[in-house]
């Protein structure tokens, strides 16, 4: 989730520049992680919504709810993307039969089914993350196989984004969530 308190501006507000809303902008990064962990899903279902009239008229979704199913492995997961959430939050939860893993930007934790923490990492900070990413990148510059694998993953990311948008077009789209009274 992002927590933008007004309609986005700049390149994100113009379809000819952004080519999509939260599914392309934020979802790409989520799909990159999901595809690396679990591979390509066997079924995709999605619904998108628009928080502001400006994003609706431009066709740039502000919210998306996506369900990915892996029928061959008997599991599924959901992805929620939103630009105008009440707080910024990035979190991946993997829930299994014996416990769950919570992954956040700078750490992860492993828990038993009853919620007892049994492992994980501490928050090692942004500088260490950057150092690790750059070290991996520079170590792989001359590795043709690494480059081919990365290209394949990027193509898979875009194929999944296409499927999400195709599914969202077949489901009812929510408009102007800001106008709903509670």
Short mmCIF file of C-alpha atoms in Angstrom, two decimals, residues 46-131:
data_model
loop_
_atom_site.label_atom_id
_atom_site.label_comp_id
_atom_site.label_asym_id
_atom_site.label_seq_id
_atom_site.Cartn_x
_atom_site.Cartn_y
_atom_site.Cartn_z
CA UNK A 46 -8.64 -9.59 -10.59
CA UNK A 47 -10.83 -6.61 -9.85
CA UNK A 48 -9.73 -2.97 -10.00
CA UNK A 49 -11.13 0.24 -8.60
CA UNK A 50 -10.75 3.99 -8.90
CA UNK A 51 -10.52 6.26 -5.90
CA UNK A 52 -10.78 9.56 -7.77
CA UNK A 53 -12.73 10.71 -10.82
CA UNK A 54 -9.46 11.89 -12.39
CA UNK A 55 -7.93 8.41 -12.33
CA UNK A 56 -11.18 6.84 -13.55
CA UNK A 57 -11.38 9.15 -16.55
CA UNK A 58 -7.73 8.45 -17.34
CA UNK A 59 -8.22 4.68 -16.89
CA UNK A 60 -5.52 4.36 -14.21
CA UNK A 61 -6.71 2.07 -11.43
CA UNK A 62 -5.97 3.15 -7.85
CA UNK A 63 -6.74 -0.22 -6.28
CA UNK A 64 -6.52 -3.86 -7.33
CA UNK A 65 -7.43 -7.13 -5.69
CA UNK A 66 -5.81 -10.11 -7.38
CA UNK A 67 -6.24 -13.81 -6.68
CA UNK A 68 -3.57 -16.20 -7.96
CA UNK A 69 -4.26 -19.94 -7.90
CA UNK A 70 -1.80 -22.77 -8.28
CA UNK A 71 -4.15 -25.72 -8.76
CA UNK A 72 -1.30 -28.10 -9.57
CA UNK A 73 0.19 -27.42 -6.12
CA UNK A 74 -3.12 -26.85 -4.31
CA UNK A 75 -2.54 -23.35 -3.00
CA UNK A 76 -3.58 -19.80 -3.72
CA UNK A 77 -2.81 -16.28 -2.66
CA UNK A 78 -4.18 -12.79 -2.85
CA UNK A 79 -2.53 -9.48 -3.62
CA UNK A 80 -3.98 -6.16 -2.56
CA UNK A 81 -2.61 -2.98 -4.14
CA UNK A 82 -3.75 0.54 -3.23
CA UNK A 83 -2.35 4.04 -3.70
CA UNK A 84 -4.62 5.76 -1.19
CA UNK A 85 -4.45 3.53 1.87
CA UNK A 86 -4.38 5.07 5.34
CA UNK A 87 -0.77 3.93 5.81
CA UNK A 88 2.17 2.91 3.67
CA UNK A 89 2.79 -0.79 4.13
CA UNK A 90 4.73 -3.47 2.27
CA UNK A 91 4.28 -7.00 3.50
CA UNK A 92 4.22 -10.53 2.13
CA UNK A 93 2.74 -13.32 4.22
CA UNK A 94 3.15 -16.96 3.31
CA UNK A 95 0.81 -19.12 5.37
CA UNK A 96 1.36 -22.86 5.46
CA UNK A 97 0.16 -25.93 7.32
CA UNK A 98 2.83 -25.71 10.04
CA UNK A 99 3.36 -21.95 10.31
CA UNK A 100 3.83 -18.75 8.42
CA UNK A 101 6.50 -16.36 7.18
CA UNK A 102 6.17 -12.59 7.19
CA UNK A 103 8.45 -10.74 4.76
CA UNK A 104 8.85 -6.97 5.08
CA UNK A 105 11.22 -4.67 3.18
CA UNK A 106 14.23 -5.20 5.47
CA UNK A 107 13.54 -8.38 7.41
CA UNK A 108 11.54 -11.57 7.61
CA UNK A 109 10.14 -13.61 10.50
CA UNK A 110 9.10 -17.25 10.76
CA UNK A 111 6.24 -18.20 13.09
CA UNK A 112 4.56 -21.40 14.24
CA UNK A 113 0.80 -21.76 13.62
CA UNK A 114 0.15 -20.54 17.18
CA UNK A 115 2.06 -17.31 16.50
CA UNK A 116 5.37 -18.07 18.26
CA UNK A 117 8.35 -16.53 16.43
CA UNK A 118 10.94 -19.23 15.71
CA UNK A 119 13.32 -17.55 13.25
CA UNK A 120 14.07 -14.80 10.82
CA UNK A 121 16.36 -11.85 10.44
CA UNK A 122 16.75 -8.50 12.08
CA UNK A 123 16.40 -5.18 10.32
CA UNK A 124 19.82 -4.78 8.70
CA UNK A 125 19.02 -1.42 7.12
CA UNK A 126 18.81 0.20 3.73
CA UNK A 127 22.56 0.61 3.20
CA UNK A 128 23.15 -3.13 3.64
CA UNK A 129 20.27 -3.92 1.23
CA UNK A 130 21.79 -1.64 -1.38
CA UNK A 131 25.25 -3.15 -0.89
#
